[in-house]
PDB file of C-alpha atoms in Angstrom:
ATOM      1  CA  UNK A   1      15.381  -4.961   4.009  1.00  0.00           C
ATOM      2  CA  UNK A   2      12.008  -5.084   2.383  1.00  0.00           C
ATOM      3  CA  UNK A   3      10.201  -8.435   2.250  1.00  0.00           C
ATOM      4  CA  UNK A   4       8.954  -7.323  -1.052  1.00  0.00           C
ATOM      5  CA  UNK A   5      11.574  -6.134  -3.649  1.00  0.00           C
ATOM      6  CA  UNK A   6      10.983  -5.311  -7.085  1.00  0.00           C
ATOM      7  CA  UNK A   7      13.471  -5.669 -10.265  1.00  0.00           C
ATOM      8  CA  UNK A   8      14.455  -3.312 -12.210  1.00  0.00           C
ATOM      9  CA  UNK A   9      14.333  -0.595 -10.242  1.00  0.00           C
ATOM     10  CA  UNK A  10      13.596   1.904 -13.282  1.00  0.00           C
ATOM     11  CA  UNK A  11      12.051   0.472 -16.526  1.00  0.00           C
ATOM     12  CA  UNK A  12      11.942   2.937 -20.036  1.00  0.00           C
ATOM     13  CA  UNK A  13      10.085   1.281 -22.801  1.00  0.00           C
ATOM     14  CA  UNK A  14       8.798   1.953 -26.067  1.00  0.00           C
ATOM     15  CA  UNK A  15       4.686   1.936 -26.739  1.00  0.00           C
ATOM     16  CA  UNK A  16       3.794  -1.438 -27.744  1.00  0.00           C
ATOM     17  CA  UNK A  17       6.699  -3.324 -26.155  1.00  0.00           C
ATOM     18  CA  UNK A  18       6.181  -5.473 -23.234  1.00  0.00           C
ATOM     19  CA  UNK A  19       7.023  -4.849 -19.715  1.00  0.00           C
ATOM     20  CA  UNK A  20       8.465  -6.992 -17.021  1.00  0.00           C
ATOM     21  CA  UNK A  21       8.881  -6.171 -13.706  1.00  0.00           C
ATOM     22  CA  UNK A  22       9.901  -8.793 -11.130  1.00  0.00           C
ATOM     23  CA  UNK A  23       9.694  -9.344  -6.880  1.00  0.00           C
ATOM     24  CA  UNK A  24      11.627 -11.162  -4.475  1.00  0.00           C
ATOM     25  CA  UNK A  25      10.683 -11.712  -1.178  1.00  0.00           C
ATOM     26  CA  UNK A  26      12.142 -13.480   1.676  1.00  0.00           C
ATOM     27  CA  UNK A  27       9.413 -15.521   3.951  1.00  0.00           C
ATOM     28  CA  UNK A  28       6.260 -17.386   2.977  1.00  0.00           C
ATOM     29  CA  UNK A  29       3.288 -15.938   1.876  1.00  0.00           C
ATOM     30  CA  UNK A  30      -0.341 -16.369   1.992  1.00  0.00           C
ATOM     31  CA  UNK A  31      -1.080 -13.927  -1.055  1.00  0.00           C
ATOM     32  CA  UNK A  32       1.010 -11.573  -3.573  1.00  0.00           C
ATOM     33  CA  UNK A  33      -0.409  -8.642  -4.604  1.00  0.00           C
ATOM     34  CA  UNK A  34       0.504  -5.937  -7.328  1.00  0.00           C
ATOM     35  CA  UNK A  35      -0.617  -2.593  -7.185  1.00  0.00           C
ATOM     36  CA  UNK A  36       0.320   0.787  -9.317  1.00  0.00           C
ATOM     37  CA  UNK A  37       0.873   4.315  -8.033  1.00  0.00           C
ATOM     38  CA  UNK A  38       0.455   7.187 -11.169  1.00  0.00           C
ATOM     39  CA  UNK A  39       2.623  10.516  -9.909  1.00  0.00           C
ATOM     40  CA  UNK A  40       1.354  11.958  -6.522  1.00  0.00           C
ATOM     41  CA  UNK A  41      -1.375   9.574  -6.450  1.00  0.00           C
ATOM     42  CA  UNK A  42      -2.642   6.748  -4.140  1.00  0.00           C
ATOM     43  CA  UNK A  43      -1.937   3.166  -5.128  1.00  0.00           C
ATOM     44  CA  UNK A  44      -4.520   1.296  -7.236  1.00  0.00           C
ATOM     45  CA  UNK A  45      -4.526  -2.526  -6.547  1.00  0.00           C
ATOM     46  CA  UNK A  46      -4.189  -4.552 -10.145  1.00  0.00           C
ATOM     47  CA  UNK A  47      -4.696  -8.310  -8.935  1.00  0.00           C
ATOM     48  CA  UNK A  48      -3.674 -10.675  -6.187  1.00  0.00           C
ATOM     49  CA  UNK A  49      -2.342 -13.902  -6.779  1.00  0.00           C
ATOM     50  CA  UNK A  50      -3.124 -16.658  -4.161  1.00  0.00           C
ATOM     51  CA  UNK A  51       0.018 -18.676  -3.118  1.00  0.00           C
ATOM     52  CA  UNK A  52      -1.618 -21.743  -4.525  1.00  0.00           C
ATOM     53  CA  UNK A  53      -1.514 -20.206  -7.917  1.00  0.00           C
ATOM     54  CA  UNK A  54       0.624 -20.201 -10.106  1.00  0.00           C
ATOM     55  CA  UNK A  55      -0.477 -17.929 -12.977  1.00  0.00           C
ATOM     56  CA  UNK A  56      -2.880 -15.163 -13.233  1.00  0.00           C
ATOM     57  CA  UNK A  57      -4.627 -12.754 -16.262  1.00  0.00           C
ATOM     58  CA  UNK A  58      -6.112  -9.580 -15.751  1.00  0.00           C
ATOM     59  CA  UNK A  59      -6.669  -7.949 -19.177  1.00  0.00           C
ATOM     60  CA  UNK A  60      -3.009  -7.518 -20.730  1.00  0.00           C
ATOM     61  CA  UNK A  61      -1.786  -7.826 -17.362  1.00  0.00           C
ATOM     62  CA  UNK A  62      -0.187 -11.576 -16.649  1.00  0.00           C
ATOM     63  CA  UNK A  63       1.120 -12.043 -13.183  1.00  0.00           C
ATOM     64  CA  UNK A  64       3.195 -15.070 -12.276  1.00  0.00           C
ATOM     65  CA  UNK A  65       4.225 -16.376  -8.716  1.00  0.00           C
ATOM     66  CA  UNK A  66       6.500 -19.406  -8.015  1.00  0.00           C
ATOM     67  CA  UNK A  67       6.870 -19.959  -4.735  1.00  0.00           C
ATOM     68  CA  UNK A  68      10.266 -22.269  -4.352  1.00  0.00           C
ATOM     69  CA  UNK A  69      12.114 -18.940  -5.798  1.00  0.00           C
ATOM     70  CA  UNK A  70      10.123 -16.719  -3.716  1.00  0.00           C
ATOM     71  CA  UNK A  71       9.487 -14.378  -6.892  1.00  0.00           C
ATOM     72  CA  UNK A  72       6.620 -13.180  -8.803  1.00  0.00           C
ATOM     73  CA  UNK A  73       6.735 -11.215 -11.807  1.00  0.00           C
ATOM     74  CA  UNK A  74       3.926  -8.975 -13.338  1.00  0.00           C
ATOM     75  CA  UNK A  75       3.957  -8.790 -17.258  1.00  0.00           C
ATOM     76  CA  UNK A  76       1.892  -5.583 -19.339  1.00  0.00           C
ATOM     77  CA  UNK A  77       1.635  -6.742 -22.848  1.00  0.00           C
ATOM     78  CA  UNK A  78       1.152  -3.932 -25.503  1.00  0.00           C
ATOM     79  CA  UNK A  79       1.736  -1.077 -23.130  1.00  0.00           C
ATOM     80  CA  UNK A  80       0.690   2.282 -23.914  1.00  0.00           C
ATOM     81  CA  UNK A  81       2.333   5.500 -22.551  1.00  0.00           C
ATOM     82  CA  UNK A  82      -0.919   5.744 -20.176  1.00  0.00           C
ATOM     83  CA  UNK A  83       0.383   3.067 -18.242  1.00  0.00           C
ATOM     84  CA  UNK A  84       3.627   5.087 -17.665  1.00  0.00           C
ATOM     85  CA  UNK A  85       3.626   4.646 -13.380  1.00  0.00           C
ATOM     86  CA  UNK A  86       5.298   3.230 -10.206  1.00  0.00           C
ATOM     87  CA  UNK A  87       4.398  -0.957  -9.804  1.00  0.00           C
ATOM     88  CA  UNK A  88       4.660  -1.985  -6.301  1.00  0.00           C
ATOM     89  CA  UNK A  89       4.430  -5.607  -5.356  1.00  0.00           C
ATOM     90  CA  UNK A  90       2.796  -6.586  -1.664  1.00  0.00           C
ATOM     91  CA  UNK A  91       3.027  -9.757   0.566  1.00  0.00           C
ATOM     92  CA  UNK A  92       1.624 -10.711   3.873  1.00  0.00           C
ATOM     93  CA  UNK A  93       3.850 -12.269   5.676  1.00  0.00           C
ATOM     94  CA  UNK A  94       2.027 -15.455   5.782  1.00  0.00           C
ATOM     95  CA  UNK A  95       0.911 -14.405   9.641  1.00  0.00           C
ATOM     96  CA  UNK A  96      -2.806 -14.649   9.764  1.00  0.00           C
ATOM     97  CA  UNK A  97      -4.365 -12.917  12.822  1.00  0.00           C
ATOM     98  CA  UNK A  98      -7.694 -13.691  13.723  1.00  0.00           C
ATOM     99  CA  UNK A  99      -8.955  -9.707  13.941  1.00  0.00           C
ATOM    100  CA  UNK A 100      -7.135  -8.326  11.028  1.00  0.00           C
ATOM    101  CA  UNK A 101      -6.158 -10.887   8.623  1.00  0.00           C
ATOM    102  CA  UNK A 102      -2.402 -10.312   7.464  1.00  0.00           C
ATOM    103  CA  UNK A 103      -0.405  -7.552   6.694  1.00  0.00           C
ATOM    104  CA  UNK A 104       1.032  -5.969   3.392  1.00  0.00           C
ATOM    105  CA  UNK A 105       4.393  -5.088   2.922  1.00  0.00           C
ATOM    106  CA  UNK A 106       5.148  -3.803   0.303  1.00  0.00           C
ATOM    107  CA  UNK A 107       8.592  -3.283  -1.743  1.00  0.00           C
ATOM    108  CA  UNK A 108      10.188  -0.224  -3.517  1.00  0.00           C
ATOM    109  CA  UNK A 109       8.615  -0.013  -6.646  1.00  0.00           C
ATOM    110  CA  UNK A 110       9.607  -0.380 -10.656  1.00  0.00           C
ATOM    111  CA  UNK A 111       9.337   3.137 -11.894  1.00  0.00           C
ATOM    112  CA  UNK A 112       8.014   2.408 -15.643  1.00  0.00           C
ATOM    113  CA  UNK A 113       8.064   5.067 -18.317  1.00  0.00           C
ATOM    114  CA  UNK A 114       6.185   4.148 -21.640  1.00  0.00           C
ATOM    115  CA  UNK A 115       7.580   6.194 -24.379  1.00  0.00           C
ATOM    116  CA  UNK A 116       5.098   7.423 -27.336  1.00  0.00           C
TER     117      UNK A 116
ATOM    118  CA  UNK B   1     -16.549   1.935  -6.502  1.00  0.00           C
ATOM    119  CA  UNK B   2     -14.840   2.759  -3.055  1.00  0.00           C
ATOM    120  CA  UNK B   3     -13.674   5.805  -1.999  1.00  0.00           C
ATOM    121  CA  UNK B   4     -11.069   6.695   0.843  1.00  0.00           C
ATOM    122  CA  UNK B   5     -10.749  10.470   1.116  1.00  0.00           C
ATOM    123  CA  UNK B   6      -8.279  12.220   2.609  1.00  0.00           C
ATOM    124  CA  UNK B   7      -8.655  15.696   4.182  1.00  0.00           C
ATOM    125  CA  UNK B   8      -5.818  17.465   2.368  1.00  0.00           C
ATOM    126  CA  UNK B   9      -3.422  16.995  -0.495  1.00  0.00           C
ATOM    127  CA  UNK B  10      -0.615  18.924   1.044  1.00  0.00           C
ATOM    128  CA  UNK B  11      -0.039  20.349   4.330  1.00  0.00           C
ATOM    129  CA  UNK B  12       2.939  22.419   5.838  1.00  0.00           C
ATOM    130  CA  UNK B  13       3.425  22.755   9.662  1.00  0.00           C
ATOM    131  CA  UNK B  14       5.996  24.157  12.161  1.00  0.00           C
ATOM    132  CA  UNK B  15       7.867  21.592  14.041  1.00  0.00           C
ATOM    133  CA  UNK B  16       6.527  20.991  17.513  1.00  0.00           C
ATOM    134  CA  UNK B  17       2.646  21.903  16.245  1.00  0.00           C
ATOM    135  CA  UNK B  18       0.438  18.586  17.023  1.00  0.00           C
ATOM    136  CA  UNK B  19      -0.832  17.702  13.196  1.00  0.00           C
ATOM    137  CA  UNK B  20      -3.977  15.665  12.283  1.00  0.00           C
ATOM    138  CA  UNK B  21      -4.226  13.377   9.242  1.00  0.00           C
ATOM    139  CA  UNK B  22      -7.751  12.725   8.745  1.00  0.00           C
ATOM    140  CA  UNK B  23      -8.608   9.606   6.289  1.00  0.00           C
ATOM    141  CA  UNK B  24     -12.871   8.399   5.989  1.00  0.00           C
ATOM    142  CA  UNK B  25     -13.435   5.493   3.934  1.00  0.00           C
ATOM    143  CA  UNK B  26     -17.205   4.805   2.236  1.00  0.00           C
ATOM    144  CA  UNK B  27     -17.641   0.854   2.058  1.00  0.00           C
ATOM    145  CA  UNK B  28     -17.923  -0.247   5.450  1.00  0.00           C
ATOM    146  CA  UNK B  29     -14.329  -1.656   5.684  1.00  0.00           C
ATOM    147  CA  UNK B  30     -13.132  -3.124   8.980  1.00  0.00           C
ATOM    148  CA  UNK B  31      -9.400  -2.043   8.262  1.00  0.00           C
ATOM    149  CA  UNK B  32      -7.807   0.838   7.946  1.00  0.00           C
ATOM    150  CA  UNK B  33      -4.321   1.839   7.831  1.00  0.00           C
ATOM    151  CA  UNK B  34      -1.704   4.440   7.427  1.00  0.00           C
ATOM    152  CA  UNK B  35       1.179   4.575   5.403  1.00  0.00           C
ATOM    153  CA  UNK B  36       4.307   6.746   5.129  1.00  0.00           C
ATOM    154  CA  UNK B  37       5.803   7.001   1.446  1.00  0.00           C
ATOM    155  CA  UNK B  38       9.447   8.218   1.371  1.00  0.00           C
ATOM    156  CA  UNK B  39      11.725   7.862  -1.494  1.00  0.00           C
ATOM    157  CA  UNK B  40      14.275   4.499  -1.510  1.00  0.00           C
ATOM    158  CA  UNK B  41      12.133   3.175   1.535  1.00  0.00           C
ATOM    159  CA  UNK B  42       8.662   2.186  -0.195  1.00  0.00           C
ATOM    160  CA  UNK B  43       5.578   2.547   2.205  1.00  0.00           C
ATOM    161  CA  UNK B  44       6.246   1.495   5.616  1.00  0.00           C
ATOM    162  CA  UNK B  45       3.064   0.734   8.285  1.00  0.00           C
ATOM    163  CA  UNK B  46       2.568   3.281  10.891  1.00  0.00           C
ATOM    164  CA  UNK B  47      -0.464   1.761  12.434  1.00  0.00           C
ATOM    165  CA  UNK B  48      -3.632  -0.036  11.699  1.00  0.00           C
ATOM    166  CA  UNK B  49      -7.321  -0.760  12.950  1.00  0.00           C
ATOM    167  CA  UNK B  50      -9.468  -3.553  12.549  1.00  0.00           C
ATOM    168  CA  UNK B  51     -12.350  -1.964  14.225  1.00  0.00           C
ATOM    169  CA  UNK B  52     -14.042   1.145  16.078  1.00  0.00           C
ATOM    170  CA  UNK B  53     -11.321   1.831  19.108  1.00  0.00           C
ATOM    171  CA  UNK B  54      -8.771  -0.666  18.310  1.00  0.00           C
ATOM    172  CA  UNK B  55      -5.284  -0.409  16.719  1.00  0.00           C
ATOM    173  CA  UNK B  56      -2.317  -1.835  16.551  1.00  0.00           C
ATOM    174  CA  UNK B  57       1.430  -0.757  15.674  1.00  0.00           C
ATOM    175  CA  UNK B  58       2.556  -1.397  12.243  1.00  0.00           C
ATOM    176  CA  UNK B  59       6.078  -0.989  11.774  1.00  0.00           C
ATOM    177  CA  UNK B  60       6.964   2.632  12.637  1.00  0.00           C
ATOM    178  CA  UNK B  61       4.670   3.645  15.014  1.00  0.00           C
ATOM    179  CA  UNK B  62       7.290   6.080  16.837  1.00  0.00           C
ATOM    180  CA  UNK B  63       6.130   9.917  17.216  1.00  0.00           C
ATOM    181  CA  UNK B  64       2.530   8.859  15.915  1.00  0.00           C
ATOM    182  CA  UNK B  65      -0.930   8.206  17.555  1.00  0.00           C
ATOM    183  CA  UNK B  66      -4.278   7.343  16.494  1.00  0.00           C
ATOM    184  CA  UNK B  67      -7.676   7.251  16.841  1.00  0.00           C
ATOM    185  CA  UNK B  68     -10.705   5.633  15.451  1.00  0.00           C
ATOM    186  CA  UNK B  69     -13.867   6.452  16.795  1.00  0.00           C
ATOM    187  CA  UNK B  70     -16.234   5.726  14.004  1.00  0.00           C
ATOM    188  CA  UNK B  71     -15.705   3.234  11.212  1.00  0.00           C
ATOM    189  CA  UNK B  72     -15.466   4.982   8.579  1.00  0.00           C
ATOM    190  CA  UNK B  73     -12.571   7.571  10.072  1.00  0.00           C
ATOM    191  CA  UNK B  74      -9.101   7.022  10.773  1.00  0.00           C
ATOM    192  CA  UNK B  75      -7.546   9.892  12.029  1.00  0.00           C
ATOM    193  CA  UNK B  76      -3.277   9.648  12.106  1.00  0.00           C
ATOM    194  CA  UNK B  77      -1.837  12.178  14.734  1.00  0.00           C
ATOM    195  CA  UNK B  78       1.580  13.877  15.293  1.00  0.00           C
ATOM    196  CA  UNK B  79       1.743  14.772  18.542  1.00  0.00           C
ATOM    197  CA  UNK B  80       4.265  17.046  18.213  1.00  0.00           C
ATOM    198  CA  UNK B  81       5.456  17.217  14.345  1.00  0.00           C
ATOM    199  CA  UNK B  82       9.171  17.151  13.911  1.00  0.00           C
ATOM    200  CA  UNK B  83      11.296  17.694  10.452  1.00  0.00           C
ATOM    201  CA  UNK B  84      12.196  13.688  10.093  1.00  0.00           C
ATOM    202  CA  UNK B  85       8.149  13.247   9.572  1.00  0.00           C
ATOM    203  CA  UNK B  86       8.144  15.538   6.422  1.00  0.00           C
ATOM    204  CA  UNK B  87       6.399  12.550   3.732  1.00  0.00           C
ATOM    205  CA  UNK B  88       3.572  11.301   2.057  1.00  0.00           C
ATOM    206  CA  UNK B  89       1.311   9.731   4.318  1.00  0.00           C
ATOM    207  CA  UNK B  90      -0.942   7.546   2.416  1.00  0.00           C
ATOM    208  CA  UNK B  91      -4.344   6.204   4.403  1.00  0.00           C
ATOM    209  CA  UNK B  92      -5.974   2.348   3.075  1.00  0.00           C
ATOM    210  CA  UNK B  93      -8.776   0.374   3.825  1.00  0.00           C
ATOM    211  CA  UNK B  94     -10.112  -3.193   3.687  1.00  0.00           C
ATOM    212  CA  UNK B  95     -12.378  -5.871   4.237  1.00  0.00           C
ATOM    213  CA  UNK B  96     -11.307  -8.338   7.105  1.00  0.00           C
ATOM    214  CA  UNK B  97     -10.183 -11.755   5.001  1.00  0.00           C
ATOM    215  CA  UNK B  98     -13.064 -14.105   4.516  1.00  0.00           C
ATOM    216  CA  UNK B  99     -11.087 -17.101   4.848  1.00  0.00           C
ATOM    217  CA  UNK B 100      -7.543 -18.061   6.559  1.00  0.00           C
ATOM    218  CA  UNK B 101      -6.214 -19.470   2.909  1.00  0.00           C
ATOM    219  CA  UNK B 102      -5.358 -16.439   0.887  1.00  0.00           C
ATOM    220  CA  UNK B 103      -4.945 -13.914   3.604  1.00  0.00           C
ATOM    221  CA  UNK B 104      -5.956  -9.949   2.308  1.00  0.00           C
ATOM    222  CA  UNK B 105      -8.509  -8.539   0.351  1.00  0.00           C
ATOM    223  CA  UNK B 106      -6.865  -5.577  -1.590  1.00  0.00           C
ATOM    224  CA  UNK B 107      -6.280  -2.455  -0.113  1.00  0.00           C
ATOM    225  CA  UNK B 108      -8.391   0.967  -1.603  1.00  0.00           C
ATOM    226  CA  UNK B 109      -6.253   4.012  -0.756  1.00  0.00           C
ATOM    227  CA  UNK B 110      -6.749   7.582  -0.786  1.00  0.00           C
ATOM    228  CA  UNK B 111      -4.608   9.750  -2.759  1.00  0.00           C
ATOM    229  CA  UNK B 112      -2.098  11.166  -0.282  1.00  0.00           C
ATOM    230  CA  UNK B 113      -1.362  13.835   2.176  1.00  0.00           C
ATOM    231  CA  UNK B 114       2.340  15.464   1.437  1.00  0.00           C
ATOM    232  CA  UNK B 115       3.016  16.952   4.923  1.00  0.00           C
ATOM    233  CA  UNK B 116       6.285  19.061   5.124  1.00  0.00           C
ATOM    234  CA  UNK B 117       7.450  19.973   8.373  1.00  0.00           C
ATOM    235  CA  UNK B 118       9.623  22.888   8.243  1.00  0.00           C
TER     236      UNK B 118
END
């Protein structure tokens, strides 16, 4: 399976609620990294969390990573119907090669719908 | 702000026609990859390069090729295009990580090639 998997798979929420969206993954990690895909689109990378970090802001985005539950979650205060999308979470795999750095995988996605 | 193009938005070809992705990337990144997107499976690695010439397999390199003979262009290649390779092939770039603790820079990708193979 994935090393990245995200929770819930499918999200509907009403404008200005909050959204949750969690990941699991399996192996240690150098970095976690969330990124959002809007229908048909390319993925746009939202922030990166370093695995010495524990907590992270990014406008009303508020990522979290604890890494003795291998889990991160990514939190969208206020959220607007713009910010209706697919939310992918990424991890290296904590394998650091000397040309390349590491590689993503990433998981599944949380489909979110915002509802106006 | 970076910009990875990709050569078409949608593409149909016969099976057993030899298909070129083409993917060119503006910001002097070292990396580039290619992804396929299919539904319930995420994006899985097809291959990467971290420089003119070289590449390695990602995770499903099977029934694909590459080449990268300039920096900025990362071409993905189906030899011979079969029905099982109808996706979205997304193409990414990247800087190579400054420093051993905290691995990747984020990846910049383009906005997608659906090929169908028919």
């Amino acid at each position: 399976s994935q090393q990245g998997e995200e929770d819930p798979q499918a999200l509907s929420i009403q404008e200005g609620e909050n959204a949750t969206m969690n990941c699991s993954y399996k192996t240690s990690i150098n970095n976690l990294q969330w990124y959002r895909q809007n229908s048909g689109r390319g993925l746009v990378h939202l922030i990166l969390i370093r695995s010495n970090e524990r907590e992270k802001h990014s406008g009303r985005l508020r990522v979290t990573l604890d890494t003795s539950k291998k889990s991160s979650s990514l939190l969208i205060t206020a959220s607007r119907a713009a910010d209706t999308a697919s939310y992918f979470c990424a991890t290296d795999r904590g394998i650091y090669q000397e040309t390349s750095g590491s590689r993503l995988t990433f998981g599944e996605g949380t489909q979110l719908t915002v509802n106006p | 702000d970076v910009k990875v193009t990709q050569s078409s938005r949608y593409l149909v070809k016969r099976t057993g026609e030899k298909v070129f992705l083409e993917c060119v990337q503006d910001m002097d990144h070292e990396n580039m990859f290619w992804y396929r997107q299919d539904p319930g499976l995420g994006l899985r690695l097809i291959y990467f390069s971290y420089d003119v010439k070289m590449k390695e397999k990602g995770d499903i390199p099977e029934g694909y090729s590459v080449s990268r003979e300039k920096k900025e262009r990362f071409s993905l290649i189906l030899e011979s295009a079969s029905t099982n390779q109808t996706s979205m092939y997304l193409c990414a770039s990247s800087f190579v990580a400054a420093a051993k603790v905290g691995g990747n820079s984020p990846l910049h990708f383009g906005n997608g090639t659906r090929l169908t193979v028919t």
